[in-house]
PDB file of C-alpha atoms in Angstrom:
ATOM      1  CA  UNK N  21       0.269 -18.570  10.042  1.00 65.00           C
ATOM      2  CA  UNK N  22       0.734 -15.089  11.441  1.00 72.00           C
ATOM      3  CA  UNK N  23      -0.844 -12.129   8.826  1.00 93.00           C
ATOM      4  CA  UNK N  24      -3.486  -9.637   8.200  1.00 95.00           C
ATOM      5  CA  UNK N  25      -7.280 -10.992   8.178  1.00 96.00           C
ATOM      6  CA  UNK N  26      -9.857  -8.596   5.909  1.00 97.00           C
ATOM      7  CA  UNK N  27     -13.499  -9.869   5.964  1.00 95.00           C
ATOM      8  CA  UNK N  28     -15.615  -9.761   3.931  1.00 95.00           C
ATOM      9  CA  UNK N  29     -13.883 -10.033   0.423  1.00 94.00           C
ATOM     10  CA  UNK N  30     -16.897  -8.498  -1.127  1.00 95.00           C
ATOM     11  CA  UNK N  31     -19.460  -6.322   0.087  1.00 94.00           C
ATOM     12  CA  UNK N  32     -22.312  -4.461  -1.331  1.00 93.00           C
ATOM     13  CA  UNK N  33     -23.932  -1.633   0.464  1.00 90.00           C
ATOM     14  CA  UNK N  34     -27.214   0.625  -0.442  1.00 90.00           C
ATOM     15  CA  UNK N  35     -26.912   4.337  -0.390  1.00 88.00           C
ATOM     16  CA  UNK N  36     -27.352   5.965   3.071  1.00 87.00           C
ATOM     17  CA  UNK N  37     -26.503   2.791   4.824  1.00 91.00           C
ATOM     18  CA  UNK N  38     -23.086   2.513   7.272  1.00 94.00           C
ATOM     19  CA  UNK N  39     -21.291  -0.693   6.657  1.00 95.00           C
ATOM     20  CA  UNK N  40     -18.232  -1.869   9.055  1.00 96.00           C
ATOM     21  CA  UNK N  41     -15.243  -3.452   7.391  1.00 97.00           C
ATOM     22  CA  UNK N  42     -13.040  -6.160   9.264  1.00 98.00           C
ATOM     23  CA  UNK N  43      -9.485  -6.254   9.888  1.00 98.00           C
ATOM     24  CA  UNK N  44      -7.668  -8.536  12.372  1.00 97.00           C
ATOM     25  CA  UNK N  45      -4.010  -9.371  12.195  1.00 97.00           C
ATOM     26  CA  UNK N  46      -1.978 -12.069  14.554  1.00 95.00           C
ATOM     27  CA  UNK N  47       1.664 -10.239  13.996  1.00 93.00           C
ATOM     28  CA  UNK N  48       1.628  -8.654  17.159  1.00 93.00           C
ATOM     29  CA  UNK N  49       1.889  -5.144  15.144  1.00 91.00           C
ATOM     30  CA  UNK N  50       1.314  -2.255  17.067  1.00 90.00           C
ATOM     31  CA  UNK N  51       0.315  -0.045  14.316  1.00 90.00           C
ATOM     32  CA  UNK N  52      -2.298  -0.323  11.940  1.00 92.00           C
ATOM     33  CA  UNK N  53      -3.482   1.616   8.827  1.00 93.00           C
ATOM     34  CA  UNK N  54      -6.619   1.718   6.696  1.00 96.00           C
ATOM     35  CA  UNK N  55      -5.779   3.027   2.456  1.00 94.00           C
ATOM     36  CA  UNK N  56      -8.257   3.466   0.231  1.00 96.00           C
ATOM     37  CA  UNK N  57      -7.123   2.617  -3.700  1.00 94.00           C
ATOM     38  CA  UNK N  58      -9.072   3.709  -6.545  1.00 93.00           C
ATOM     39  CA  UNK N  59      -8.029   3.241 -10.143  1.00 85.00           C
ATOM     40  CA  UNK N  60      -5.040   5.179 -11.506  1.00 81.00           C
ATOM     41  CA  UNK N  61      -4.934   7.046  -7.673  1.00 83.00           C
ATOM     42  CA  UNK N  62      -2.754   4.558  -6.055  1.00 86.00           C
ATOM     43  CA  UNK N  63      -3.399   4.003  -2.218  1.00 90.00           C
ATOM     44  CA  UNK N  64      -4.796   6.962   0.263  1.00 92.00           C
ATOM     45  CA  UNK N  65      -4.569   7.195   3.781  1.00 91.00           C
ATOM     46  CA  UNK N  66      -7.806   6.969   5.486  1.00 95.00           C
ATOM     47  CA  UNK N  67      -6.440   6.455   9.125  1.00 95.00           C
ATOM     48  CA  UNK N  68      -4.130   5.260  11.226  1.00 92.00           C
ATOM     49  CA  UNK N  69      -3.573   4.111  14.943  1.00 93.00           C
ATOM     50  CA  UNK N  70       0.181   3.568  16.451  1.00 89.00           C
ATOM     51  CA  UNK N  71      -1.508   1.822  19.784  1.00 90.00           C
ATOM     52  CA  UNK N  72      -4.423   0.821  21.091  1.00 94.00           C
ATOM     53  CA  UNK N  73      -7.269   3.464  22.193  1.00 95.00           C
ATOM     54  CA  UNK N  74      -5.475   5.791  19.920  1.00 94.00           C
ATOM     55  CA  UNK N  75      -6.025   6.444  15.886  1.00 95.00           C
ATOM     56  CA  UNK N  76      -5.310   9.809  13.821  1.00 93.00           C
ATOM     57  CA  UNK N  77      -6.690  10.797  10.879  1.00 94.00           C
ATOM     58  CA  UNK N  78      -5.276  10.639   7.185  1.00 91.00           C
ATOM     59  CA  UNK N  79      -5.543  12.372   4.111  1.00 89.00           C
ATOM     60  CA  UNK N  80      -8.915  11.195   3.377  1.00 94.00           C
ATOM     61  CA  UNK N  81     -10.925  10.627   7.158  1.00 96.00           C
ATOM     62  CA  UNK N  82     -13.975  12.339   5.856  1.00 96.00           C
ATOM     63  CA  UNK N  83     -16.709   9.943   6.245  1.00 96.00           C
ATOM     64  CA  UNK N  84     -15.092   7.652   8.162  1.00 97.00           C
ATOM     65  CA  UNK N  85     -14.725   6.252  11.155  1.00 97.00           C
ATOM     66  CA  UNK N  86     -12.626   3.571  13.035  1.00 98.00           C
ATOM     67  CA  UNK N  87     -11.997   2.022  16.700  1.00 97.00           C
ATOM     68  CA  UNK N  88      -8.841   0.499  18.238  1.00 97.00           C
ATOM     69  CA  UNK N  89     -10.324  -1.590  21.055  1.00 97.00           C
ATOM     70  CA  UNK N  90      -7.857  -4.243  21.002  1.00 96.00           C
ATOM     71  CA  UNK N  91      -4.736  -4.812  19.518  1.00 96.00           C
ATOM     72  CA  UNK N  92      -5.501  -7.512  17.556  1.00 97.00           C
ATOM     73  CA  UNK N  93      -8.613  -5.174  15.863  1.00 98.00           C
ATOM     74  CA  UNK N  94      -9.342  -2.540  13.812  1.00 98.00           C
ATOM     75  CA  UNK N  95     -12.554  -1.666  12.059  1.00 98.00           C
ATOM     76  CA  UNK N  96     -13.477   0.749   9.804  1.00 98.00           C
ATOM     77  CA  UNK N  97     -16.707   1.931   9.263  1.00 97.00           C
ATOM     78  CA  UNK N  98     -17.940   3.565   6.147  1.00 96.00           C
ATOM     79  CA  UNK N  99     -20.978   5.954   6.790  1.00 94.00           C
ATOM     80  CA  UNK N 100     -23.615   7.415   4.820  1.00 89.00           C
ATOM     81  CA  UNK N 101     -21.806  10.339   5.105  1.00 89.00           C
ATOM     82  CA  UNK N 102     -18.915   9.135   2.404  1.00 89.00           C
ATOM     83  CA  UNK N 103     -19.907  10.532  -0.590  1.00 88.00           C
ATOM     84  CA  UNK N 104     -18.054   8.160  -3.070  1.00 91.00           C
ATOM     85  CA  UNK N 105     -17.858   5.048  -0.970  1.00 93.00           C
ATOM     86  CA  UNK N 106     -17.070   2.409  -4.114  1.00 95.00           C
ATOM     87  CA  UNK N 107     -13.319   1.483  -3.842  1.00 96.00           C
ATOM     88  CA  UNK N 108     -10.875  -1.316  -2.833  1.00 95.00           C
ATOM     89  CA  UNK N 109      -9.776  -0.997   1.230  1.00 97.00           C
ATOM     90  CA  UNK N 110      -6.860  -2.224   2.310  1.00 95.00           C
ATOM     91  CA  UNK N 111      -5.838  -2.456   6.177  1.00 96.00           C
ATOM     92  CA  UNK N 112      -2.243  -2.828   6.620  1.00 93.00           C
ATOM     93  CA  UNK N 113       0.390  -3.437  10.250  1.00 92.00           C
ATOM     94  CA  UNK N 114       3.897  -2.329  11.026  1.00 89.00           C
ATOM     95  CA  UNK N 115       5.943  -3.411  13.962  1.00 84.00           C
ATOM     96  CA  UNK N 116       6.116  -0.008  15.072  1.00 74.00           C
ATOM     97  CA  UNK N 117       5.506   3.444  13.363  1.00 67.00           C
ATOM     98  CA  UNK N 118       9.210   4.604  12.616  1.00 64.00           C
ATOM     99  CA  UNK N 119      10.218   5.365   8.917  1.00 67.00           C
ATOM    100  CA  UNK N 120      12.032   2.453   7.931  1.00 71.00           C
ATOM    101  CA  UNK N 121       8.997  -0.050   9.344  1.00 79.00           C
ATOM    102  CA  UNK N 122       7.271  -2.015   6.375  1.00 84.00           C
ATOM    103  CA  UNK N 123       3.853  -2.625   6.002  1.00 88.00           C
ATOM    104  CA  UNK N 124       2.212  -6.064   5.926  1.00 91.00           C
ATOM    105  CA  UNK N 125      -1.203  -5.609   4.044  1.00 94.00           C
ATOM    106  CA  UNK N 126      -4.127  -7.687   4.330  1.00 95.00           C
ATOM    107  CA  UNK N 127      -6.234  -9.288   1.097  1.00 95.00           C
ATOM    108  CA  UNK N 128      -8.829  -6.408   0.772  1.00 95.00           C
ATOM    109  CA  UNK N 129     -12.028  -5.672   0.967  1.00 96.00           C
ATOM    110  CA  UNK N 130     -13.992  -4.781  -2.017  1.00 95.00           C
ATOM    111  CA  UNK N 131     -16.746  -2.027  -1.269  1.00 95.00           C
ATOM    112  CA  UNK N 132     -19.833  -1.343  -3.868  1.00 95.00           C
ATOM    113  CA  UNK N 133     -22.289   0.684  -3.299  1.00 90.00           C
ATOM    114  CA  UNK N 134     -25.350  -0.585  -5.110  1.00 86.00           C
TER     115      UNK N 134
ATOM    116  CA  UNK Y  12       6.818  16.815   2.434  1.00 73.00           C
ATOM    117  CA  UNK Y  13       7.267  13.625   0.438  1.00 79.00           C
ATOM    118  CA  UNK Y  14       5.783  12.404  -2.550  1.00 87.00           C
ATOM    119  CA  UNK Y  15       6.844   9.762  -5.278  1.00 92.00           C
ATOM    120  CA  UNK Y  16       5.952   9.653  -9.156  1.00 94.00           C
ATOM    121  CA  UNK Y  17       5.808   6.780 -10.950  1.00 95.00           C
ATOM    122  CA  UNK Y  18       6.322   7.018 -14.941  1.00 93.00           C
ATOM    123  CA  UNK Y  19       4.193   5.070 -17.120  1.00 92.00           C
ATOM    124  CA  UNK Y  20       1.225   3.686 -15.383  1.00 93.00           C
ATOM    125  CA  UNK Y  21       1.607   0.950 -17.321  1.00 96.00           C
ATOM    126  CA  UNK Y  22       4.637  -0.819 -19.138  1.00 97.00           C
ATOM    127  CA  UNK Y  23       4.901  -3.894 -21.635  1.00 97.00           C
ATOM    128  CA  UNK Y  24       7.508  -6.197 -22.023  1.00 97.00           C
ATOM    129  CA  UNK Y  25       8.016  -9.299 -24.078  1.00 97.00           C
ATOM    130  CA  UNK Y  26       8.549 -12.710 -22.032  1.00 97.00           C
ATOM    131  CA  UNK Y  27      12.603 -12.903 -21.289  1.00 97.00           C
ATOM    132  CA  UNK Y  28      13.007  -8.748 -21.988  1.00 98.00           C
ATOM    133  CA  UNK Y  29      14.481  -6.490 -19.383  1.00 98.00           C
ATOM    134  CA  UNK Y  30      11.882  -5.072 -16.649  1.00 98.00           C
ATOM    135  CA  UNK Y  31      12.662  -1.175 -16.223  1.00 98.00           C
ATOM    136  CA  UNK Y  32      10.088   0.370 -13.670  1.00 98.00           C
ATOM    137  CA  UNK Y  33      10.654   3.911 -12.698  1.00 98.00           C
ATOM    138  CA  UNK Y  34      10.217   5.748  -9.804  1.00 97.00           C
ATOM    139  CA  UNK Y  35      11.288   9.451  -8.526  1.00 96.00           C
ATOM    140  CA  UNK Y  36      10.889  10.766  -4.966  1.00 93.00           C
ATOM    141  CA  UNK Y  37      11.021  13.952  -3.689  1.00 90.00           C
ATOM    142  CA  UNK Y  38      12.142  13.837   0.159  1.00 82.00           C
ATOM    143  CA  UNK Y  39      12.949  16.786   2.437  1.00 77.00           C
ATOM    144  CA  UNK Y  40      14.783  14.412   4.455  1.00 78.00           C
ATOM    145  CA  UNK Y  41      16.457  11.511   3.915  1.00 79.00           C
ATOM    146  CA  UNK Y  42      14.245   8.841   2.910  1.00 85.00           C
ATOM    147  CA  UNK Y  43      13.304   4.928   3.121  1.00 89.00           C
ATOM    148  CA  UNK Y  44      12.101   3.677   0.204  1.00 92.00           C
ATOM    149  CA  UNK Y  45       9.854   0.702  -0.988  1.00 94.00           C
ATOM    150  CA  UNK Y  46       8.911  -1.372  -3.579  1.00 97.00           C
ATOM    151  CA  UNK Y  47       5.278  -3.685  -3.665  1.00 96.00           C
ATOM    152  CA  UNK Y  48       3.479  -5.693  -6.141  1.00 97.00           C
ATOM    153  CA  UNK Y  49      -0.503  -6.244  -6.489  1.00 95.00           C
ATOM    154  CA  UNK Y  50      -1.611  -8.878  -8.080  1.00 93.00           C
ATOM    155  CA  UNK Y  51      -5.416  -8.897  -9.130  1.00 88.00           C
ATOM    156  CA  UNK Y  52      -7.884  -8.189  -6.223  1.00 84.00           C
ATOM    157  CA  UNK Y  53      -5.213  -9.215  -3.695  1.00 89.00           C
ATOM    158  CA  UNK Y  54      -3.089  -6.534  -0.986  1.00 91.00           C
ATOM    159  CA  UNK Y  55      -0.186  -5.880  -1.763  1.00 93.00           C
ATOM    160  CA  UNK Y  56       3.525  -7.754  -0.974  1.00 94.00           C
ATOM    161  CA  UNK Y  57       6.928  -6.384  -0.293  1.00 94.00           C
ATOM    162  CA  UNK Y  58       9.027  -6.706  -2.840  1.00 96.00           C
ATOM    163  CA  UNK Y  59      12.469  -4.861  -1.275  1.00 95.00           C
ATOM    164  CA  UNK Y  60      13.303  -2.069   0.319  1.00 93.00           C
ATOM    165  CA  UNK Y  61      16.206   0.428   1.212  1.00 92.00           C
ATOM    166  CA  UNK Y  62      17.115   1.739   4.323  1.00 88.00           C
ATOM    167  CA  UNK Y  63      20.219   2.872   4.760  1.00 83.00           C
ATOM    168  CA  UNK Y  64      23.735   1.572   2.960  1.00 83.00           C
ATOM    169  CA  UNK Y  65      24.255  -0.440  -0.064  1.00 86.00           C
ATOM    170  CA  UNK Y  66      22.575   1.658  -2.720  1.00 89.00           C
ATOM    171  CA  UNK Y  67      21.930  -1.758  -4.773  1.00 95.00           C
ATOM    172  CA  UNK Y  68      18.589  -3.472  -2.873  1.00 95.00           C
ATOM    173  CA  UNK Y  69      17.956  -7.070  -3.937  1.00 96.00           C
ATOM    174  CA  UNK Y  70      14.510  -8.233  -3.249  1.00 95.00           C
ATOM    175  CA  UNK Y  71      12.182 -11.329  -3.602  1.00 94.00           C
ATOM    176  CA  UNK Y  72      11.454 -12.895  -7.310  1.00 93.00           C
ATOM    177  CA  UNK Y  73      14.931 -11.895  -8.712  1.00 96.00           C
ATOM    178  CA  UNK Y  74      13.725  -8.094  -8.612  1.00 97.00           C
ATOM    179  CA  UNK Y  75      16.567  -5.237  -7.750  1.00 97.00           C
ATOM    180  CA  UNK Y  76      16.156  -1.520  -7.512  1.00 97.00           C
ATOM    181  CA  UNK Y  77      19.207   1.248  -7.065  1.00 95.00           C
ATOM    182  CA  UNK Y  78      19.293   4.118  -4.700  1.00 94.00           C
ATOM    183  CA  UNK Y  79      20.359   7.160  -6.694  1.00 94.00           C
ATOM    184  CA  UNK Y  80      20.322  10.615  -4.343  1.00 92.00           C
ATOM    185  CA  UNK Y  81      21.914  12.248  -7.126  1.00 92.00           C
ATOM    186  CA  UNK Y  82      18.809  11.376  -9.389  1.00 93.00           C
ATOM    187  CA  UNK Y  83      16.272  11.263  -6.805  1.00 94.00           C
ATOM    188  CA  UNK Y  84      15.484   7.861  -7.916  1.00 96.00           C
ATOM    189  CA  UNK Y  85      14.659   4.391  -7.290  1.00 96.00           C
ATOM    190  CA  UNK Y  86      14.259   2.470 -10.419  1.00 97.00           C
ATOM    191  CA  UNK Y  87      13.020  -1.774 -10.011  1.00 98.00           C
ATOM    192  CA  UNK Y  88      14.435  -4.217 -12.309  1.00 98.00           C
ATOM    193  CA  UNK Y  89      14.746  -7.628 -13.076  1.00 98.00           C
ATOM    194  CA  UNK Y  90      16.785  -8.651 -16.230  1.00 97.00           C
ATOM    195  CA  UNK Y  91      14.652 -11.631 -17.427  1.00 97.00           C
ATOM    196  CA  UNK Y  92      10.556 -10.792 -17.128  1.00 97.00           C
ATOM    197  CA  UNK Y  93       8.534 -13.671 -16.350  1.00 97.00           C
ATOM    198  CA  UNK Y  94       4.513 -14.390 -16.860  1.00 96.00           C
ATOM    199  CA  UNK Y  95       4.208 -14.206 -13.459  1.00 95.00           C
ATOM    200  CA  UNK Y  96       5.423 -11.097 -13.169  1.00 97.00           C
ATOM    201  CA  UNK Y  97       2.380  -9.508 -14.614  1.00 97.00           C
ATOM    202  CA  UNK Y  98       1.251  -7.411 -11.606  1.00 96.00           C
ATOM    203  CA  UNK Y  99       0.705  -3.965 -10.664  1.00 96.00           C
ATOM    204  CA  UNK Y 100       3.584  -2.257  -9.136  1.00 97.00           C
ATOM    205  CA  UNK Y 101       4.238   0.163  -6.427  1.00 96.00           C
ATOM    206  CA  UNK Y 102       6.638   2.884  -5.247  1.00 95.00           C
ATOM    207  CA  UNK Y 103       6.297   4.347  -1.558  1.00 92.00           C
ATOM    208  CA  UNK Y 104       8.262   6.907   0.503  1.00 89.00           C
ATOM    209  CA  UNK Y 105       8.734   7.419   4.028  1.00 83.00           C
ATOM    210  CA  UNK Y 106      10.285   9.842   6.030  1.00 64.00           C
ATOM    211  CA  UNK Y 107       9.682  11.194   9.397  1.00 55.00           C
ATOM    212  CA  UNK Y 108       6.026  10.412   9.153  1.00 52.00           C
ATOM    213  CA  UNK Y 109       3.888   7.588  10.406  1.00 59.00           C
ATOM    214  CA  UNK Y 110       2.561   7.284   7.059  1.00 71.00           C
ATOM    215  CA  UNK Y 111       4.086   5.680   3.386  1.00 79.00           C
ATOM    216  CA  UNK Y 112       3.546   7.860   0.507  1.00 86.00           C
ATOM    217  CA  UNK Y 113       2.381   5.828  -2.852  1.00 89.00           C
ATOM    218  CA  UNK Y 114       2.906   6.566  -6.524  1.00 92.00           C
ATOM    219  CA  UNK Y 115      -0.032   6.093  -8.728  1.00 92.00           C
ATOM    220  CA  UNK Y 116       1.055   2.630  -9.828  1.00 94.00           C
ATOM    221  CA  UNK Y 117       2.462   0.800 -13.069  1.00 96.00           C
ATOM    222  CA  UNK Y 118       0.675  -2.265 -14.631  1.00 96.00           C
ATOM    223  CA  UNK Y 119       3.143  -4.407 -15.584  1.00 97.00           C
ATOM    224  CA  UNK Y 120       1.857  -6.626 -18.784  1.00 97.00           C
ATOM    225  CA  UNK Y 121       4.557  -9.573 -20.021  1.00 97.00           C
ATOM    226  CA  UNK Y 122       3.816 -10.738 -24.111  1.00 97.00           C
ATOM    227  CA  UNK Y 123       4.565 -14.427 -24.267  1.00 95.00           C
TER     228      UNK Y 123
END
């Protein structure tokens, strides 16, 4: 079954620590998006890559990072450096990057800072 | 620039009642718009979109939203609600950007 792969579900992280979120998809998508979705905020951009060895920054980069090694792959990496780290990620894929392309999201990752 | 607005983060309905979900855009350009649904500590799923043409967008689960330019709107309904249509529900815009702008969100609760 083709889709969008976010490990782990769950994750708990201690302040100052960096902590790398998953996200693998088997669609063949050439773009690939990370949102961040707090309560009552809907989803923010975080970033976003249209091919591989190539990723731009959203709305909210700030204290994150990614990579875009492979096509298949695209981490995220939260760093101590993000303030307010607690939320719900989502990666997502499109086909392409054109304005009518939809956006096949993955399961989520669930991020707590303890 | 783009943006959407959802009204009424979240909306009610008895179990056979009329779902009325509303969403306005504001587009500088023409725009594609979208409809997805959450459920609980899952991503999120298409529900329909429009492109370009028939105004009237049928989607999955018996869900339909209308194009209106004149109202800058995009409205999802579904004339009979169903327990499984308890969900969170959201509006996106795109339009000559590599990104989809999201509303806020409406939770969707059905009364049996």
């Amino acid at each position: 079954d083709g889709g969008i792969t976010q490990s782990p579900k769950y994750l708990f992280r201690k302040e100052g620590q960096n902590v790398t979120l998953s996200c693998e998809q088997n669609l063949n998508h050439d773009a690939m998006y990370w949102y961040r979705q707090d309560p009552g905020q809907g989803l923010r951009l975080i970033y976003y890559s249209q091919i591989v060895n190539d990723f731009q920054k959203g709305d909210i980069a700030e204290g994150y990072s990614v990579s875009r090694e492979k096509k298949e792959s695209f981490p995220l990496t939260v760093t101590s450096a993000q303030k307010n780290p607690t939320a719900f990620y989502l990666c997502a894929s499109s086909i392409g990057w054109g304005d009518s392309t939809e956006a096949f999201f993955g399961q989520g990752t669930r991020l707590t800072v303890v | 620039a783009q943006s959407v607005t959802q009204l009424g983060s979240h909306v009610s309905v008895s179990e056979g009642a009329l779902v009325l979900l509303r969403c306005n855009y504001s587009s500088s350009v023409p725009p594609y718009l979208f409809w997805y649904v959450q459920y609980p500590n899952q991503g999120l799923q298409l529900l329909l979109k429009y492109t370009t043409g028939a105004t009237l967008v049928k989607g999955i689960n018996g869900f339909e939203a209308e194009f209106k330019k004149s109202e800058t709107s995009f409205h999802l309904t579904k004339p009979s609600a169903h327990m499984s249509d308890a969900a969170e529900y959201f509006c996106a815009v795109s339009a000559g950007a590599n990104n989809l702008f999201f509303g806020t969100g409406t939770r969707l609760t059905v009364i049996p």
